[in-house]
């Protein structure tokens, strides 16, 4: 029939050889995929320890929970197979992973569901081109109906079984008499409800449940406090960043820029020179400016601004771990001795960009920063403290976005030495996975936020949006994925996906 002639048996003199299919992995490729999983370090609460799920002896994954399968399917599998399989088969699998990643997001744009439904049909057709008929059972067919379920019932995030599976463990813990499990569960549940009700009428008693330290909005240090007198230049750098990101100080920044332009009229059109002059003189200028206003009657200087202008204490507490909005951050030295990775951070900032060191006319635009936390400072302003991260930021020469939309970074290329600090409340947590395709580079993935009490009103994008936080930022947008896989008749496979983060 002339169907898939490359898979027909090859008849020889002594034996008949059956060529491997495009879905088959050689022994070396299986070992490479397992080594990729074995070397992954993910943040706390992201999934199980991937290293414990890999058997390098027989090249298999063992003991995966349902949540681990979701994590691998949505984010980790597309990274692990980047250097194996033929390109068309690999792209078809990656496309299916992106689909599951999109429908499991906490943010679903209803106007894009029709496009998403068309994409998954094309994805299954691509899988049929490369996988055997035995692969396509009823479970693979049901993928077509998942978008319709999202349209009718809302995001998958609010309908999956994880909360119920976790609560089943709680109910099984109630059973003491195995011959009467239902009675044990009922009696223990009623007793717990009664105790919870009584504690509402008692003072200084908290109920059993989610610790307050894990709730959203709570920030506190966790471990490893050492008080150290830091370098004055670094302290000024951190203090300047705090001032420039405080709303009460913004009017003073504008006044200081006007003051510089008036004092140096020859340089009023040189943006970079004005910014450098502002950075070197603003702290001292603000201190004297606030002091002069305090001497006046009805000055209107707030208590916070007064202590900010006075500057932080030279003795800075340094921490190894810090909890910000329910997310744990570690310094790089702490991650090096642990099986988890909590030191990666991402920042989207509106900042000044220059084409080169000699560029005297920079432009202001949004810029992405990927970095690793080296130190956690808790700046002491007498009446309050402000946690900041000292990070090694990846230089722009060490950051690329490939055709699939993956963000790749070279962790050895460090830049922005004069601007190392960031407010702990501004960053998003990310983590880095070694890229099996390009040695020395790492793929950037993000830590999904699975809290139920962090649903806040986002800006509406498109026509209608089911509002919630995005599940992940590190994957390409499925909206443009139809351009990813082209016809195989000599045409190139095209990509054009972007790394999109919806705020």
Coordinates of C-alpha atoms in Angstrom, one line a residue:
X1 CA 0.0 0.0 0.0
X2 CA 3.0 2.3 0.3
X3 CA 2.1 3.4 3.8
X4 CA 5.1 4.3 6.0
X5 CA 7.6 2.4 3.9
X6 CA 10.4 3.5 6.3
X7 CA 8.8 1.2 9.0
X8 CA 8.5 -1.9 6.7
X9 CA 10.7 -5.0 7.7
X10 CA 14.2 -5.1 6.2
X11 CA 14.8 -8.5 4.9
X12 CA 18.4 -9.8 5.0
X13 CA 20.2 -13.0 4.2
X14 CA 20.1 -14.3 7.8
X15 CA 17.5 -12.2 9.6
X16 CA 14.7 -9.8 9.2
X17 CA 15.1 -6.4 10.9
X18 CA 12.2 -4.3 12.0
X19 CA 13.2 -0.6 12.0
X20 CA 12.4 1.4 15.2
X21 CA 9.4 3.8 15.0
X22 CA 9.7 7.5 15.5
X23 CA 8.4 7.1 19.0
X24 CA 11.0 4.5 20.1
X25 CA 13.9 5.5 22.3
X26 CA 17.2 3.9 22.0
X27 CA 19.0 2.7 25.1
X28 CA 21.2 5.8 25.1
X29 CA 18.2 8.1 24.7
X30 CA 16.4 6.4 27.6
X31 CA 19.4 6.9 29.7
X32 CA 19.7 10.6 28.7
X33 CA 16.0 11.2 29.5
X34 CA 16.4 9.5 32.9
X35 CA 19.6 11.5 33.7
X36 CA 17.7 14.7 32.8
X37 CA 15.0 13.8 35.3
X38 CA 17.5 12.6 37.9
X39 CA 19.3 16.0 37.9
X40 CA 16.2 18.1 38.3
X41 CA 15.8 20.1 41.5
X42 CA 12.4 21.8 41.9
X43 CA 11.0 24.2 44.5
X44 CA 9.4 22.9 47.7
X45 CA 5.8 22.0 47.2
X46 CA 6.2 21.7 43.4
X47 CA 6.2 17.9 43.3
X48 CA 7.9 14.9 44.8
X49 CA 11.7 14.7 44.7
X50 CA 12.1 13.7 41.1
X51 CA 15.4 12.1 41.8
X52 CA 13.7 9.4 43.9
X53 CA 11.3 8.6 41.1
X54 CA 14.0 7.6 38.6
X55 CA 15.7 4.2 38.3
X56 CA 18.9 4.6 36.4
X57 CA 19.6 0.9 36.3
X58 CA 16.6 0.0 34.1
X59 CA 15.9 3.5 32.8
X60 CA 12.4 3.8 34.2
X61 CA 10.2 6.1 36.3
X62 CA 8.8 4.5 39.4
X63 CA 6.4 5.4 42.1
X64 CA 4.8 8.5 40.5
X65 CA 1.8 10.0 42.2
X66 CA -1.0 11.5 40.1
X67 CA 0.3 15.0 40.9
X68 CA 3.8 14.0 39.8
X69 CA 2.3 12.8 36.5
X70 CA 0.6 16.2 36.0
X71 CA 3.8 18.0 36.7
X72 CA 5.8 15.9 34.3
X73 CA 3.2 16.2 31.6
X74 CA 2.8 19.9 31.8
X75 CA 6.3 21.2 32.4
X76 CA 9.1 18.7 32.9
X77 CA 8.6 16.2 30.1
X78 CA 9.0 18.8 27.2
X79 CA 12.3 19.7 28.8
X80 CA 13.5 16.2 29.3
X81 CA 12.9 15.1 25.6
X82 CA 14.4 18.2 24.0
X83 CA 17.4 16.2 22.8
X84 CA 15.8 12.9 21.9
X85 CA 13.4 11.5 19.3
X86 CA 12.9 12.8 15.8
X87 CA 11.9 16.5 15.6
X88 CA 8.3 16.0 14.2
X89 CA 7.5 13.4 16.9
X90 CA 9.1 15.4 19.6
X91 CA 7.1 18.5 18.6
X92 CA 3.9 16.6 18.5
X93 CA 4.4 15.3 22.1
X94 CA 5.5 18.8 23.2
X95 CA 2.4 20.3 21.7
X96 CA 0.2 17.9 23.7
X97 CA 2.0 18.9 26.9
X98 CA 1.4 22.6 26.1
X99 CA -2.3 21.8 25.7
X100 CA -2.6 20.2 29.1
X101 CA -0.6 23.1 30.5
X102 CA -3.1 25.6 29.1
X103 CA -6.3 23.9 30.2
X104 CA -4.9 23.4 33.7
X105 CA -4.1 27.1 34.1
X106 CA -5.9 29.1 36.8
X107 CA -6.5 31.8 34.1
X108 CA -8.6 30.8 31.2
X109 CA -9.4 33.2 28.4
X110 CA -12.8 32.2 27.1
X111 CA -12.3 33.9 23.8
X112 CA -9.4 31.5 23.0
X113 CA -11.1 28.2 23.8
X114 CA -12.3 27.7 20.2
X115 CA -8.8 28.1 19.0
X116 CA -7.5 25.8 21.7
X117 CA -10.0 23.1 20.7
X118 CA -8.9 23.3 17.1
X119 CA -5.3 23.0 18.2
X120 CA -5.8 19.8 20.2
X121 CA -7.6 18.2 17.1
X122 CA -4.5 19.0 15.0
X123 CA -2.3 17.7 17.8
X124 CA -4.0 14.3 17.8
X125 CA -3.8 14.1 14.1
X126 CA 0.0 14.7 14.3
X127 CA 0.2 12.0 16.9
X128 CA -1.6 9.6 14.6
X129 CA 1.2 10.3 12.0
X130 CA 3.9 9.0 14.2
X131 CA 2.4 6.7 16.9
X132 CA 1.0 3.2 16.3
X133 CA -2.8 2.6 16.3
X134 CA -2.6 0.7 19.7
X135 CA -1.7 4.0 21.3
X136 CA -5.1 5.6 20.5
X137 CA -7.5 4.1 23.1
X138 CA -10.5 5.9 24.5
X139 CA -8.4 7.9 27.0
X140 CA -6.5 9.6 24.1
X141 CA -9.8 10.3 22.4
X142 CA -11.3 12.0 25.5
X143 CA -8.7 14.7 25.2
X144 CA -10.9 16.2 22.4
X145 CA -13.7 16.9 24.9
X146 CA -11.6 18.6 27.6
X147 CA -12.0 22.1 26.2
X148 CA -15.8 21.6 26.1
X149 CA -15.7 20.7 29.8
X150 CA -13.7 23.9 30.5
X151 CA -16.3 25.9 28.6
X152 CA -19.2 24.3 30.5
X153 CA -17.7 23.8 34.0
X154 CA -14.9 26.3 34.3
X155 CA -11.2 25.9 34.8
X156 CA -9.8 22.4 35.5
X157 CA -8.0 23.9 38.5
X158 CA -11.3 24.1 40.4
X159 CA -12.5 20.6 39.4
X160 CA -9.6 18.2 39.8
X161 CA -9.3 15.6 42.6
X162 CA -6.3 16.8 44.5
X163 CA -8.2 18.4 47.4
X164 CA -10.4 15.4 47.8
X165 CA -7.5 13.0 47.6
X166 CA -5.8 14.9 50.4
X167 CA -8.9 15.0 52.5
X168 CA -9.3 11.2 52.0
X169 CA -6.0 10.8 53.9
X170 CA -7.4 12.9 56.7
X171 CA -10.5 10.7 56.9
X172 CA -8.5 7.5 56.8
X173 CA -6.6 8.8 59.8
X174 CA -9.8 8.9 61.7
X175 CA -10.2 5.1 61.5
X176 CA -9.2 3.3 64.7
X177 CA -11.5 0.3 64.4
X178 CA -11.1 -1.2 61.0
X179 CA -14.3 -3.2 61.3
X180 CA -16.4 0.0 61.6
X181 CA -14.6 2.6 59.4
X182 CA -17.7 4.6 58.7
X183 CA -18.6 5.0 62.4
X184 CA -15.0 6.0 63.3
X185 CA -15.0 8.7 60.6
X186 CA -18.4 10.1 61.6
X187 CA -17.6 10.2 65.4
X188 CA -14.1 11.8 64.9
X189 CA -15.5 14.3 62.4
X190 CA -18.3 15.3 64.8
X191 CA -15.9 15.6 67.7
X192 CA -13.5 17.8 65.7
X193 CA -16.3 20.1 64.6
X194 CA -17.4 20.5 68.3
X195 CA -13.9 21.3 69.4
X196 CA -13.5 23.8 66.6
X197 CA -16.7 25.5 67.6
X198 CA -15.7 25.7 71.2
X199 CA -12.4 27.3 70.5
X200 CA -14.2 30.3 69.0
X201 CA -15.3 31.2 72.5
X202 CA -11.8 30.7 74.1
X203 CA -9.1 33.4 74.2
X204 CA -5.6 32.8 72.9
X205 CA -6.5 29.6 71.2
X206 CA -6.0 28.9 67.5
X207 CA -7.7 26.1 65.6
X208 CA -5.9 23.3 63.8
X209 CA -5.4 24.1 60.1
X210 CA -3.1 26.0 57.8
X211 CA -0.3 27.7 59.9
X212 CA -0.5 31.5 59.8
X213 CA 3.1 31.6 58.5
X214 CA 1.9 29.8 55.3
X215 CA -1.0 32.2 54.6
X216 CA -0.8 34.7 51.8
X217 CA 0.4 38.1 52.8
X218 CA 2.5 36.9 55.7
X219 CA 6.3 37.5 55.4
X220 CA 8.8 36.4 58.0
X221 CA 12.4 35.1 58.2
X222 CA 12.7 31.3 58.7
X223 CA 16.3 30.3 59.5
X224 CA 19.9 31.2 59.5
X225 CA 20.1 34.7 61.0
X226 CA 23.5 36.3 61.2
X227 CA 24.0 40.0 61.9
X228 CA 26.9 41.5 59.9
X229 CA 28.2 45.0 59.1
X230 CA 28.0 45.1 55.3
X231 CA 29.9 47.2 52.8
X232 CA 28.7 50.8 52.7
X233 CA 28.4 50.9 48.9
X234 CA 26.3 47.8 48.9
X235 CA 24.1 49.2 51.7
X236 CA 23.6 52.4 49.8
X237 CA 22.7 50.4 46.7
X238 CA 20.1 48.5 48.6
X239 CA 18.8 51.6 50.4
X240 CA 18.5 53.5 47.0
X241 CA 16.5 50.7 45.6
X242 CA 14.1 50.8 48.5
X243 CA 13.7 54.5 48.2
X244 CA 13.0 54.3 44.4
X245 CA 10.3 51.7 45.0
X246 CA 8.5 53.5 47.8
X247 CA 5.4 55.6 46.7
X248 CA 6.0 58.3 49.3
X249 CA 9.5 59.0 47.9
X250 CA 8.4 59.4 44.3
X251 CA 7.6 63.1 44.5
X252 CA 11.1 63.7 46.0
X253 CA 12.7 61.8 43.1
X254 CA 11.0 64.2 40.6
X255 CA 12.2 67.2 42.7
X256 CA 15.7 65.9 42.7
X257 CA 15.8 65.3 39.0
X258 CA 14.6 68.9 38.5
X259 CA 17.3 70.1 40.9
X260 CA 20.0 68.3 38.9
X261 CA 18.9 69.6 35.6
X262 CA 18.9 73.2 37.0
X263 CA 22.3 72.8 38.6
X264 CA 23.8 71.2 35.5
X265 CA 22.1 72.7 32.4
X266 CA 24.7 71.4 30.0
X267 CA 23.7 67.8 30.8
X268 CA 20.0 68.2 30.9
X269 CA 19.5 66.2 27.7
X270 CA 21.9 63.4 28.6
X271 CA 19.6 60.9 30.3
X272 CA 22.2 58.4 31.4
X273 CA 24.4 61.0 32.9
X274 CA 21.4 62.5 34.8
X275 CA 20.4 59.0 36.1
X276 CA 24.0 58.3 37.3
X277 CA 24.2 61.6 39.1
X278 CA 20.8 61.0 40.7
X279 CA 21.9 57.6 41.9
X280 CA 25.1 59.0 43.5
X281 CA 23.5 62.0 45.2
X282 CA 19.9 61.2 46.0
X283 CA 20.3 59.5 49.4
X284 CA 22.2 62.4 50.9
X285 CA 19.9 65.0 49.2
X286 CA 16.8 63.3 50.5
X287 CA 18.2 63.2 54.1
X288 CA 18.8 66.9 54.2
X289 CA 15.5 67.7 52.4
X290 CA 13.4 65.7 54.9
X291 CA 15.3 67.2 57.8
X292 CA 14.7 70.7 56.6
X293 CA 11.0 70.0 56.2
X294 CA 10.7 68.5 59.7
X295 CA 11.9 71.9 61.1
X296 CA 8.9 73.6 59.6
X297 CA 5.4 73.7 61.2
X298 CA 2.8 71.5 59.5
X299 CA 5.5 69.8 57.5
X300 CA 3.3 66.8 56.5
X301 CA 6.3 64.3 56.6
X302 CA 5.0 60.9 57.6
X303 CA 6.7 58.7 60.2
X304 CA 7.7 56.1 57.6
X305 CA 9.3 58.7 55.3
X306 CA 11.2 60.2 58.2
X307 CA 12.8 56.8 59.0
X308 CA 13.4 56.0 55.4
X309 CA 15.3 59.2 54.9
X310 CA 17.4 58.5 58.0
X311 CA 18.7 55.3 56.3
X312 CA 19.0 51.7 57.5
X313 CA 21.2 50.4 60.3
X314 CA 24.7 49.4 59.3
X315 CA 24.3 46.1 61.1
X316 CA 22.2 44.0 58.7
X317 CA 20.6 40.7 59.6
X318 CA 21.3 38.1 57.0
X319 CA 19.0 35.0 56.5
X320 CA 19.3 31.7 54.7
X321 CA 15.6 31.4 54.2
X322 CA 12.7 33.8 54.1
X323 CA 8.9 33.4 53.6
X324 CA 7.2 35.9 51.3
X325 CA 3.5 35.6 50.5
X326 CA 3.4 32.0 51.4
X327 CA 6.5 31.2 49.2
X328 CA 9.8 30.1 50.6
X329 CA 13.0 31.6 49.2
X330 CA 16.5 30.3 50.0
X331 CA 19.9 31.7 49.2
X332 CA 22.0 29.8 46.6
X333 CA 24.4 28.4 49.3
X334 CA 21.3 26.8 51.1
X335 CA 20.1 25.2 47.9
X336 CA 23.5 23.7 47.2
X337 CA 23.2 21.4 50.2
X338 CA 19.5 20.6 49.7
X339 CA 17.4 18.5 47.3
X340 CA 15.1 21.5 46.5
X341 CA 15.7 24.7 44.6
X342 CA 14.2 27.9 46.0
X343 CA 16.8 30.5 45.0
X344 CA 15.6 31.4 41.5
X345 CA 13.8 34.7 41.0
X346 CA 12.2 36.6 38.1
X347 CA 11.5 40.3 37.9
X348 CA 9.7 42.2 35.2
X349 CA 10.7 45.9 35.6
X350 CA 10.3 49.1 33.7
X351 CA 13.9 50.2 33.5
X352 CA 16.4 52.0 31.4
X353 CA 17.9 50.0 28.5
X354 CA 21.1 50.9 26.6
X355 CA 22.4 49.4 23.4
X356 CA 26.1 49.6 24.5
X357 CA 28.3 51.2 27.1
X358 CA 28.7 54.2 24.9
X359 CA 24.9 54.7 24.4
X360 CA 24.1 58.2 25.8
X361 CA 20.4 58.0 24.9
X362 CA 18.8 55.0 26.6
X363 CA 15.1 54.1 26.3
X364 CA 12.7 53.2 29.1
X365 CA 10.8 49.9 28.6
X366 CA 9.8 46.7 30.3
X367 CA 12.7 44.3 30.8
X368 CA 12.8 40.7 32.2
X369 CA 15.4 39.8 34.8
X370 CA 16.3 36.3 35.8
X371 CA 18.6 35.8 38.8
X372 CA 19.7 33.7 41.7
X373 CA 19.5 34.9 45.3
X374 CA 22.9 35.1 46.9
X375 CA 22.0 36.9 50.2
X376 CA 18.8 37.9 52.0
X377 CA 19.0 41.2 53.9
X378 CA 16.4 42.5 56.3
X379 CA 17.1 46.3 56.3
X380 CA 16.4 47.8 59.7
X381 CA 14.8 51.2 59.6
X382 CA 14.4 51.4 63.4
X383 CA 10.5 51.3 63.3
X384 CA 10.2 48.7 60.6
X385 CA 12.2 46.3 58.5
X386 CA 12.2 45.7 54.7
X387 CA 13.5 42.4 53.3
X388 CA 15.6 42.6 50.1
X389 CA 17.3 40.0 48.0
X390 CA 20.9 40.5 46.7
X391 CA 20.9 38.5 43.5
X392 CA 23.3 37.6 40.7
X393 CA 21.3 38.7 37.6
X394 CA 21.8 37.0 34.3
X395 CA 23.3 39.2 31.6
X396 CA 21.3 39.8 28.4
X397 CA 24.0 37.9 26.5
X398 CA 23.2 34.9 28.5
X399 CA 19.5 34.8 27.8
X400 CA 17.7 33.6 24.7
X401 CA 14.2 32.3 23.7
X402 CA 14.2 29.3 21.4
X403 CA 11.6 28.5 18.7
X404 CA 9.4 26.7 21.1
X405 CA 9.3 29.6 23.5
X406 CA 11.5 28.2 26.1
X407 CA 13.6 30.8 28.0
X408 CA 17.2 29.6 28.1
X409 CA 19.8 31.2 30.4
X410 CA 23.5 30.8 31.0
X411 CA 24.0 31.0 34.7
X412 CA 27.7 31.8 34.4
X413 CA 27.1 35.1 32.6
X414 CA 26.4 37.6 35.4
X415 CA 25.6 41.2 34.8
X416 CA 24.0 44.3 36.4
X417 CA 26.7 44.5 39.1
X418 CA 25.6 48.0 40.1
X419 CA 22.0 47.0 40.6
X420 CA 22.0 43.7 42.5
X421 CA 19.1 44.3 44.9
X422 CA 15.4 43.8 44.6
X423 CA 12.5 44.0 47.1
X424 CA 11.5 40.5 48.2
X425 CA 7.8 41.3 47.6
X426 CA 8.5 42.1 43.9
X427 CA 9.9 38.9 42.6
X428 CA 8.3 35.7 41.3
X429 CA 9.9 32.3 42.1
X430 CA 11.4 30.4 39.2
X431 CA 13.8 27.4 38.9
X432 CA 16.4 26.3 36.5
X433 CA 16.6 22.9 34.8
X434 CA 19.7 21.9 32.8
X435 CA 19.0 21.9 29.1
X436 CA 19.8 18.5 27.6
X437 CA 20.1 20.0 24.2
X438 CA 22.6 22.8 24.9
X439 CA 25.3 22.0 27.4
X440 CA 25.9 24.9 29.9
X441 CA 22.4 26.4 29.4
X442 CA 19.4 26.0 31.7
X443 CA 15.7 26.1 30.9
X444 CA 13.6 28.5 33.0
X445 CA 10.4 27.2 34.6
X446 CA 8.1 28.8 37.1
X447 CA 6.7 27.7 40.4
X448 CA 2.9 27.4 40.1
X449 CA 0.8 29.0 42.8
X450 CA -1.7 26.6 44.1
X451 CA -3.3 28.6 46.9
X452 CA -7.1 28.9 46.9
X453 CA -7.2 32.2 48.8
X454 CA -5.1 34.2 46.3
X455 CA -7.8 34.8 43.8
X456 CA -7.7 38.5 43.1
X457 CA -9.3 40.6 40.4
X458 CA -7.1 40.7 37.3
X459 CA -7.6 43.0 34.4
X460 CA -9.8 41.5 31.8
X461 CA -7.9 40.4 28.7
X462 CA -10.0 39.8 25.6
X463 CA -13.8 39.4 25.8
X464 CA -14.4 37.3 28.9
X465 CA -11.9 35.8 31.3
X466 CA -12.3 33.3 34.1
X467 CA -10.1 35.1 36.6
X468 CA -7.4 33.5 38.7
X469 CA -3.6 33.4 38.8
X470 CA -1.8 31.8 35.9
X471 CA -0.6 28.3 36.6
X472 CA 2.8 28.7 35.0
X473 CA 4.8 31.3 33.1
X474 CA 7.6 29.2 31.7
X475 CA 5.7 27.7 28.8
X476 CA 4.9 29.1 25.3
X477 CA 1.5 30.4 24.5
X478 CA -0.7 27.8 22.8
X479 CA -2.5 30.5 20.9
X480 CA 0.2 30.6 18.3
X481 CA 1.2 27.0 18.4
X482 CA -0.5 26.1 15.1
X483 CA 2.5 27.6 13.3
X484 CA 4.9 25.3 15.2
X485 CA 4.5 22.1 13.1
X486 CA 4.5 22.5 9.3
X487 CA 4.1 20.0 6.6
X488 CA 7.0 17.5 6.3
X489 CA 7.3 17.7 2.5
X490 CA 10.6 19.5 2.7
X491 CA 9.3 22.6 4.5
X492 CA 10.8 23.9 7.7
X493 CA 9.1 23.6 11.0
X494 CA 8.3 27.1 12.1
X495 CA 8.0 28.6 15.5
X496 CA 7.1 32.0 16.8
X497 CA 5.9 31.6 20.3
X498 CA 6.7 34.1 23.0
X499 CA 7.4 33.8 26.7
X500 CA 4.2 35.4 28.1
X501 CA 3.5 36.3 31.7
X502 CA 0.0 37.6 32.4
X503 CA 0.0 40.0 35.3

